mmCIF file of C-alpha atoms in Angstrom:
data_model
loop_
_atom_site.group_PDB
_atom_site.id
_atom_site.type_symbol
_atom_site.label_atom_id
_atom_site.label_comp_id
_atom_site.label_asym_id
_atom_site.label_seq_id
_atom_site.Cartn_x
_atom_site.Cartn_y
_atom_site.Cartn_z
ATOM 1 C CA UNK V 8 117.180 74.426 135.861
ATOM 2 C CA UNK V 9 113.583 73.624 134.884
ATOM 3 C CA UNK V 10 112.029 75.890 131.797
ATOM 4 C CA UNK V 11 110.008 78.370 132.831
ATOM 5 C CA UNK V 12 107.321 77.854 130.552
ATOM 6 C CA UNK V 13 106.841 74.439 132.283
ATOM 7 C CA UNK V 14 105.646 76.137 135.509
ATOM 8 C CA UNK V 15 103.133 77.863 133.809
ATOM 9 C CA UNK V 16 99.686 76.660 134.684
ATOM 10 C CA UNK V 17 97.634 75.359 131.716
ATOM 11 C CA UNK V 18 94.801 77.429 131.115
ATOM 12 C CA UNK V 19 91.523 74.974 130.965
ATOM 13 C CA UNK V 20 89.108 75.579 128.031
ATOM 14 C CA UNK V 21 86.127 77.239 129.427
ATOM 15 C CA UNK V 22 82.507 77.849 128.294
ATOM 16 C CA UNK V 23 83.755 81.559 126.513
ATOM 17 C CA UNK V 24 85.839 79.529 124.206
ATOM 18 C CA UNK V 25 83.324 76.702 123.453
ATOM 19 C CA UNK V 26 81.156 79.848 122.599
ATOM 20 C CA UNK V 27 83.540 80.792 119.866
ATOM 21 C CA UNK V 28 82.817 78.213 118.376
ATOM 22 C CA UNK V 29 79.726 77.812 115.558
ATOM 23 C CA UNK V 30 77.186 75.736 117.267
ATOM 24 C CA UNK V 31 75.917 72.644 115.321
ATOM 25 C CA UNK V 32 72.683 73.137 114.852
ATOM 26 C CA UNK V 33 70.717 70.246 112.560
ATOM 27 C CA UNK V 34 70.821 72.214 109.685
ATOM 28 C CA UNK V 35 74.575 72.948 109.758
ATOM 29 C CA UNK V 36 75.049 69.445 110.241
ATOM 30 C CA UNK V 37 72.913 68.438 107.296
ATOM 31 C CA UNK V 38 74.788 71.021 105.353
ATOM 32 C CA UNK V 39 78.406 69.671 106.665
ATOM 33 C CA UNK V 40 77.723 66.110 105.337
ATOM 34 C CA UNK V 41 76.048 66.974 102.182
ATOM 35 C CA UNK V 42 79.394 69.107 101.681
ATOM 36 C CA UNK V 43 81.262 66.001 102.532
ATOM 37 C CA UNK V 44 79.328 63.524 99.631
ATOM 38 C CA UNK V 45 80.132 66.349 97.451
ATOM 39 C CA UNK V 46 83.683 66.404 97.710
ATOM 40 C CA UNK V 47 83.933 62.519 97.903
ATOM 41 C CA UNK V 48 81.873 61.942 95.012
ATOM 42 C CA UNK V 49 83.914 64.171 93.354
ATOM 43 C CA UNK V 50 86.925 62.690 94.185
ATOM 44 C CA UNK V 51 85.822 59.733 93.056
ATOM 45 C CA UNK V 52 84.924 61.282 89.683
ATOM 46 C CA UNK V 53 87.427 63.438 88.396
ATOM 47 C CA UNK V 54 90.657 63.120 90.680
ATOM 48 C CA UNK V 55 93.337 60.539 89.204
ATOM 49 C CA UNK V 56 93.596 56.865 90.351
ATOM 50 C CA UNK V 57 96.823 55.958 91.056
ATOM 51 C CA UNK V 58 96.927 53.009 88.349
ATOM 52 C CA UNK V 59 96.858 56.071 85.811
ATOM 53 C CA UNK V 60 99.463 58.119 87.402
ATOM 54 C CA UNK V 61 101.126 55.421 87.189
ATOM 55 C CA UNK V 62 100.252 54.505 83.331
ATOM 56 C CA UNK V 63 100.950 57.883 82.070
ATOM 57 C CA UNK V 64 104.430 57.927 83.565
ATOM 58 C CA UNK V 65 106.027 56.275 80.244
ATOM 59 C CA UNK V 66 104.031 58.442 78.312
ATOM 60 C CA UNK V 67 105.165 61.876 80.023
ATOM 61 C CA UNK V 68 108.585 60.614 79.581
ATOM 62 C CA UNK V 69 108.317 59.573 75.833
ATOM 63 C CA UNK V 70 106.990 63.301 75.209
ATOM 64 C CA UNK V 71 109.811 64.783 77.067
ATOM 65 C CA UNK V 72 112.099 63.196 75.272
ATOM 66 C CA UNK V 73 110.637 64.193 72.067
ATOM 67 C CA UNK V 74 110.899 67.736 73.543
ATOM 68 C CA UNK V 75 114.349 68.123 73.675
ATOM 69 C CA UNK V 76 116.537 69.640 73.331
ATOM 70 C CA UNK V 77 114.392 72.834 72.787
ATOM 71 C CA UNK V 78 114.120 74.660 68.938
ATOM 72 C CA UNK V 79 117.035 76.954 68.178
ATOM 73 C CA UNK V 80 116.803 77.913 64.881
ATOM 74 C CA UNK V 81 117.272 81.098 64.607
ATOM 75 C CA UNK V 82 114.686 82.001 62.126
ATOM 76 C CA UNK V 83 112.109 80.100 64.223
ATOM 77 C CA UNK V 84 113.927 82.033 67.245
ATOM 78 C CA UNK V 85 113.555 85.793 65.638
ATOM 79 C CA UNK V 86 109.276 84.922 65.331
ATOM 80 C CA UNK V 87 109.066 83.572 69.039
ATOM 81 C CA UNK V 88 111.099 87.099 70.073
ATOM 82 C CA UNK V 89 108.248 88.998 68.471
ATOM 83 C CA UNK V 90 105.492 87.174 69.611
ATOM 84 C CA UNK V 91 106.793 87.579 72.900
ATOM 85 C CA UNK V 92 107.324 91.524 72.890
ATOM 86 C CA UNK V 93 103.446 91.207 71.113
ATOM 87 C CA UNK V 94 103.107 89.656 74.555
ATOM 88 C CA UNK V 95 104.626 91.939 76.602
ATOM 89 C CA UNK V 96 102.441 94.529 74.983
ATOM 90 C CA UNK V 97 98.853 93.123 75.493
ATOM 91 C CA UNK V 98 99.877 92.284 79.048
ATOM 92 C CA UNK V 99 100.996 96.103 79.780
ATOM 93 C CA UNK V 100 98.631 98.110 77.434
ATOM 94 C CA UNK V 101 95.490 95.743 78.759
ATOM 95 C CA UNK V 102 96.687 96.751 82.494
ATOM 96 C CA UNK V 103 97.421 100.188 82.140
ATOM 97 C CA UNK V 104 93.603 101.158 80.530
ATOM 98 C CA UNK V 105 92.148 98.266 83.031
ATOM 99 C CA UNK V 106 93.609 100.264 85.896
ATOM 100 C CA UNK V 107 91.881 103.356 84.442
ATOM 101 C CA UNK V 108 88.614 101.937 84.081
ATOM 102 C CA UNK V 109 88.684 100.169 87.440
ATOM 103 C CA UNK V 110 89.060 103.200 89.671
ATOM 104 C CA UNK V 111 85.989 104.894 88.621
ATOM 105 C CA UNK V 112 84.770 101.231 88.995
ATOM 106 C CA UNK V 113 85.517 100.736 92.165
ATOM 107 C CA UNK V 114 84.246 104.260 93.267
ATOM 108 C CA UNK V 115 80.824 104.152 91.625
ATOM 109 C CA UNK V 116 80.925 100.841 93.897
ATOM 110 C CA UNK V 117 82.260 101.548 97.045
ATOM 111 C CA UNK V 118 79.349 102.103 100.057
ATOM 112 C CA UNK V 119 79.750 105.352 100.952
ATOM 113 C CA UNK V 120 81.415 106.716 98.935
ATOM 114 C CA UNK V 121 79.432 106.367 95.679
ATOM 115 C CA UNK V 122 78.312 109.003 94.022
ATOM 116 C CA UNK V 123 75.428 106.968 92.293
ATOM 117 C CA UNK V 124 73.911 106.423 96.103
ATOM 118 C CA UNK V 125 71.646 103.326 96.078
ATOM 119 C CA UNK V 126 72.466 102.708 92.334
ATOM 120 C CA UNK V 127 76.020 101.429 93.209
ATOM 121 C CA UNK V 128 74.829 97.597 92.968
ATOM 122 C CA UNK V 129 75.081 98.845 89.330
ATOM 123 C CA UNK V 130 78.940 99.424 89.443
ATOM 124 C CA UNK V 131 79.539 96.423 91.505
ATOM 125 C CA UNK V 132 77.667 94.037 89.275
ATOM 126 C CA UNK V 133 80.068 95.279 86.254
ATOM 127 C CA UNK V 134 83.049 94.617 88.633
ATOM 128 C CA UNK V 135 81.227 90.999 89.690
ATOM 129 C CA UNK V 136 80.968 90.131 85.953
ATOM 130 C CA UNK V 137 84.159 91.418 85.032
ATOM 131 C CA UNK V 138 85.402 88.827 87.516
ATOM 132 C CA UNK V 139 83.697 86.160 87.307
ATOM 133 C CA UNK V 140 83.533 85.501 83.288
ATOM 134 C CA UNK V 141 87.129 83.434 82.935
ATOM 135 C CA UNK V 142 89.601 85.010 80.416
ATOM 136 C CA UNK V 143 89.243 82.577 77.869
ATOM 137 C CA UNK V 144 85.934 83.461 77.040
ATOM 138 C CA UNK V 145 86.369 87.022 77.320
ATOM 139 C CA UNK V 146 88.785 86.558 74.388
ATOM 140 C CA UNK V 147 86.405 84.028 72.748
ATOM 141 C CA UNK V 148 84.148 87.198 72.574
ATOM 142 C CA UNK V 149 86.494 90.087 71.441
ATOM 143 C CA UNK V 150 87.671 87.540 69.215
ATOM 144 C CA UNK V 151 83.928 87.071 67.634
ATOM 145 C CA UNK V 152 83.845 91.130 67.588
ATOM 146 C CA UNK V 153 86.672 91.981 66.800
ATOM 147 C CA UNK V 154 88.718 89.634 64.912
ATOM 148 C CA UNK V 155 91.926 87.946 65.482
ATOM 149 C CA UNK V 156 94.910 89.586 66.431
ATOM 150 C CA UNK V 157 96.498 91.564 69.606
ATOM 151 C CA UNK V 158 93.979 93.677 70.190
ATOM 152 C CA UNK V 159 91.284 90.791 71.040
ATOM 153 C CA UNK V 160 93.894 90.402 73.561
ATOM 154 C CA UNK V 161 94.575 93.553 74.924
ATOM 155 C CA UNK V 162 90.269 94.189 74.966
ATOM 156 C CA UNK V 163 90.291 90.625 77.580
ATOM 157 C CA UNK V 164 92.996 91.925 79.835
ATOM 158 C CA UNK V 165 91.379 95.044 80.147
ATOM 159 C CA UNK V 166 88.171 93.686 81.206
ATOM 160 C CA UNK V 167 89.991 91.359 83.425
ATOM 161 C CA UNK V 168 92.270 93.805 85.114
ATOM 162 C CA UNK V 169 89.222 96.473 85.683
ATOM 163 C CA UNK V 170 87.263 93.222 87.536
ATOM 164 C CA UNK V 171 90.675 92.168 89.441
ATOM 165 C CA UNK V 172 91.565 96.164 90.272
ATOM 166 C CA UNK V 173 87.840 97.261 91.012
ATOM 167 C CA UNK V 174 87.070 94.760 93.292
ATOM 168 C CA UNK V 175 90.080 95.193 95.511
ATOM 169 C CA UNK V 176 90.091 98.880 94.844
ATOM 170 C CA UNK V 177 86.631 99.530 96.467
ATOM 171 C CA UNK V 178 87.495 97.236 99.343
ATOM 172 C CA UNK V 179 90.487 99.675 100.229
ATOM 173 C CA UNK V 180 88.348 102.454 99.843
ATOM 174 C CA UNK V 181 85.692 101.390 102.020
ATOM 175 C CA UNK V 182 88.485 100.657 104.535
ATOM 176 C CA UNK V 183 89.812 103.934 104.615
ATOM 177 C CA UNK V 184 89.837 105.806 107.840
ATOM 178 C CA UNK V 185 86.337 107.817 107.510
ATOM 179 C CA UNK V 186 87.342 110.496 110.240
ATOM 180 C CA UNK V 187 88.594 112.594 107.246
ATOM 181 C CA UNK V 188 86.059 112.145 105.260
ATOM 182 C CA UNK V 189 83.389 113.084 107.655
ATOM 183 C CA UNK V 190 85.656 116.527 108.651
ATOM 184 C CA UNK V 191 85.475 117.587 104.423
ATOM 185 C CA UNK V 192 81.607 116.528 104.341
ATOM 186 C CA UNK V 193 80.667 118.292 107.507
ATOM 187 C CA UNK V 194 82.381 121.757 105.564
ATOM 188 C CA UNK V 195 80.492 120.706 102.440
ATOM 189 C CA UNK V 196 83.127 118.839 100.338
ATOM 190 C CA UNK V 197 81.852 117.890 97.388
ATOM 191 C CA UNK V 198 82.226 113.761 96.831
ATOM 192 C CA UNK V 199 85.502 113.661 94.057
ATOM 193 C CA UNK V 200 87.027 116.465 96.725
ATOM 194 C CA UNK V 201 86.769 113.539 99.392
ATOM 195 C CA UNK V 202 87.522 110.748 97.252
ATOM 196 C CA UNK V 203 90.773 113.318 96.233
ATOM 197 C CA UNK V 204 91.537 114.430 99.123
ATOM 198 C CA UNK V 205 91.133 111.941 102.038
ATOM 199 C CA UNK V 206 90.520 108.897 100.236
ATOM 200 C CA UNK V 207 93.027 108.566 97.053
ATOM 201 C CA UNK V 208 96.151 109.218 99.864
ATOM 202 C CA UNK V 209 95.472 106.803 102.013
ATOM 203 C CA UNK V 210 94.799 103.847 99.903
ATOM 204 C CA UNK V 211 97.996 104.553 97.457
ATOM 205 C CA UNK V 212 99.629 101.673 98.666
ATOM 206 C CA UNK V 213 96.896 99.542 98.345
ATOM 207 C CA UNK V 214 95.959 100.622 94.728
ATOM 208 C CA UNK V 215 99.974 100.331 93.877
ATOM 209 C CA UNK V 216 100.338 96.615 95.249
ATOM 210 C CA UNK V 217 96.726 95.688 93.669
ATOM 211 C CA UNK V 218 97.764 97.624 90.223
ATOM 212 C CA UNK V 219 101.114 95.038 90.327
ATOM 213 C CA UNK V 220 99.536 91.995 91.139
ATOM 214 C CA UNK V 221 97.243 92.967 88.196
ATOM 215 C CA UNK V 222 100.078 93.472 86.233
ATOM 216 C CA UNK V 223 101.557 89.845 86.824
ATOM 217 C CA UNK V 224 98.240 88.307 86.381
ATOM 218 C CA UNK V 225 98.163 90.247 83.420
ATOM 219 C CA UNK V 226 101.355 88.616 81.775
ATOM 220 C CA UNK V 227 100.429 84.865 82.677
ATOM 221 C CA UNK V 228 96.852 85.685 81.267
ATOM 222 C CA UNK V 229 98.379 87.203 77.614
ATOM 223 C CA UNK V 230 100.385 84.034 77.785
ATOM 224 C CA UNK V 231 97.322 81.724 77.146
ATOM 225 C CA UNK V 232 95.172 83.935 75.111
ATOM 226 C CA UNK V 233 96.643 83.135 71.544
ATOM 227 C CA UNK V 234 95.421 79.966 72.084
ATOM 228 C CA UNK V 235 92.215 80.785 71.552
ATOM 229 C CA UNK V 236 93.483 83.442 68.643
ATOM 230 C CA UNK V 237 93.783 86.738 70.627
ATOM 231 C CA UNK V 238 97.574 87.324 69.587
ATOM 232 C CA UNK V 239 100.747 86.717 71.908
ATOM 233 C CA UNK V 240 102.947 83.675 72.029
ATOM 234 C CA UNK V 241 99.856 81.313 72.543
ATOM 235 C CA UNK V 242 99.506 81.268 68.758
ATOM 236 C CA UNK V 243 102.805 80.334 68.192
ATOM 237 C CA UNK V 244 102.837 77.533 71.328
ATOM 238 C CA UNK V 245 99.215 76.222 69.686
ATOM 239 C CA UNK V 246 100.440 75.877 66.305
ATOM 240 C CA UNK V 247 103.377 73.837 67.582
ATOM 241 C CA UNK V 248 101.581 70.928 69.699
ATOM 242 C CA UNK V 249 99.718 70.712 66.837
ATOM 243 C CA UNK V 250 101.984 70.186 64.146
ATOM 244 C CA UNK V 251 103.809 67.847 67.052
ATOM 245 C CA UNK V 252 107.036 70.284 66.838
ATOM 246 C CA UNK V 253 107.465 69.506 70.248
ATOM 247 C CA UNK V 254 111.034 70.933 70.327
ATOM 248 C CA UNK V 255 109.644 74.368 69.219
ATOM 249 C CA UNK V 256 107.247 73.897 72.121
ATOM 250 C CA UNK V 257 109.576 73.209 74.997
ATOM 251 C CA UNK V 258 111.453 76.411 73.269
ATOM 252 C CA UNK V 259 108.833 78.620 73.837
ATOM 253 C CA UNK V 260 107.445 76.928 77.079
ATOM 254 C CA UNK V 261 111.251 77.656 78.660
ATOM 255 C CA UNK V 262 110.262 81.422 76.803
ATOM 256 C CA UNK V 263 107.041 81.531 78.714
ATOM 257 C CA UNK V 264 109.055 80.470 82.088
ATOM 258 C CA UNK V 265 111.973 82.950 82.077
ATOM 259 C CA UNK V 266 109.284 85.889 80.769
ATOM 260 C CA UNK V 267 107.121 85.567 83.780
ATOM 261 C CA UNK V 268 109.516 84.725 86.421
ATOM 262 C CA UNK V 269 111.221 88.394 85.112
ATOM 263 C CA UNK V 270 108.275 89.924 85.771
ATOM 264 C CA UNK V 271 107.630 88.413 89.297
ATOM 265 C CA UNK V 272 111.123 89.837 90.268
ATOM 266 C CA UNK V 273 110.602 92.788 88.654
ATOM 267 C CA UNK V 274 106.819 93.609 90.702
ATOM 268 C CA UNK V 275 108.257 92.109 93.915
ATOM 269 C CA UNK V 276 111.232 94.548 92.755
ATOM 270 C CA UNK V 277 108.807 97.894 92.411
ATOM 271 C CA UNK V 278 106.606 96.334 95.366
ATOM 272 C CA UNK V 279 109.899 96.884 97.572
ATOM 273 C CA UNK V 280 110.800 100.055 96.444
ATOM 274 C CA UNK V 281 107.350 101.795 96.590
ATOM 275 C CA UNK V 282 106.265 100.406 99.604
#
């Protein structure tokens, strides 16, 4: 018995769907190959040959070796414990305020909703930097104003999380079914009763799976920042490719590992449940 998808007659393209597609005007053209140097040039420039690769293969495999097996001394072990619950801390302090500074963010952003009417470019050009300055630098800064320690740490995440949360935050908002919104306004609503009333329930969902995703990026961020002296586990993994202790280092790298693939179970774990 033939399938019955064979009998099917194949649809010909026609002129609607040549129309979906962008036509190539001379200036998209010139744009599409200057794009195209770009990325071959820098190819060329910064992506490894293959006779490298190659070269550092007896390399990667002396250091591995040197690696293991991983530290287990227990005094050594005890330190790494509290740097990672030090960790642990920045990663869930720095979320929980960054949360609470994004949401007023991301509604002194959000186009219509704002309160601060045409002003709101203000709002969303905090969020933009917020974003767009890495986290390394960020701590480079608390660290400068601050000092060294945890709370140089905790200070980045926040401003990370408020630029990850705020961003996505004001999207959802601006997404939100306006139909309420309009019903409150036309009986004179006043703009928090809106945002508390037909807003805020909606985009709960939204706001939890951003605020988790925050929460992971939050814990692989803390991992790094000690390297640059804002507290956390960093410090201790720094000091020990330094001092070429690579044991120690593989001990806290397999630290790192199991640490953030708990939390990634754990989010995924809340995501589920919540949802």
């Amino acid at each position: 018995m033939a399938d019955a998808t064979s009998s099917r007659p194949v649809r010909r393209p026609d002129a609607r769907d040549i129309a979906r597609w962008p036509r190539l005007t001379p200036l998209r053209f010139t744009l599409l190959v200057a794009a195209g140097a770009v990325l071959l040039a820098s190819i060329g420039e910064v992506a490894p040959s293959a006779d490298r690769l190659i070269g550092a293969v007896p390399r990667m495999g002396s250091l591995l070796e040197r690696m293991l097996p991983p530290e287990t001394d227990p005094a050594f072990l005890q330190r790494m414990g509290m740097r990672l619950v030090e960790t642990l801390q920045i990663a869930l302090v720095g979320t929980l305020f960054g949360i609470l500074l994004s949401f007023p963010l991301a509604w002194f952003s959000a186009a219509g909703l704002s309160p601060l009417g045409r002003l709101r470019w203000l709002a969303r050009g905090a969020v933009s930097l917020f974003r767009t300055v890495p986290d390394l630098v960020w701590a480079l800064f608390f660290v400068s104003a601050v000092g060294l320690g945890a709370i140089a740490g905790t200070l980045t995440i926040i401003v990370d999380t408020a630029g990850f949360c705020g961003r996505f935050f004001a999207e959802a908002m601006e997404d939100s079914d306006k139909r309420p919104r309009e019903a409150l306004e036309a009986v004179g609503a006043r703009k928090i009763d809106v945002l508390a009333a037909a807003v805020v329930p909606q985009c709960m969902p939204s706001f939890i799976n951003t605020s988790l995703f925050a929460l992971e990026l939050s814990v692989r961020s803390s991992v790094v920042l000690g390297i640059v002296g804002a507290g956390g586990i960093g410090q201790e993994l720094k000091s020990a490719f330094e001092l070429f202790q690579y044991p120690k280092a593989s001990a806290i790298i397999l630290a790192i590992f199991v640490i953030v693939l708990a939390m990634e179970h754990l989010t995924d774990w809340l995501r589920r449940r919540l949802g």
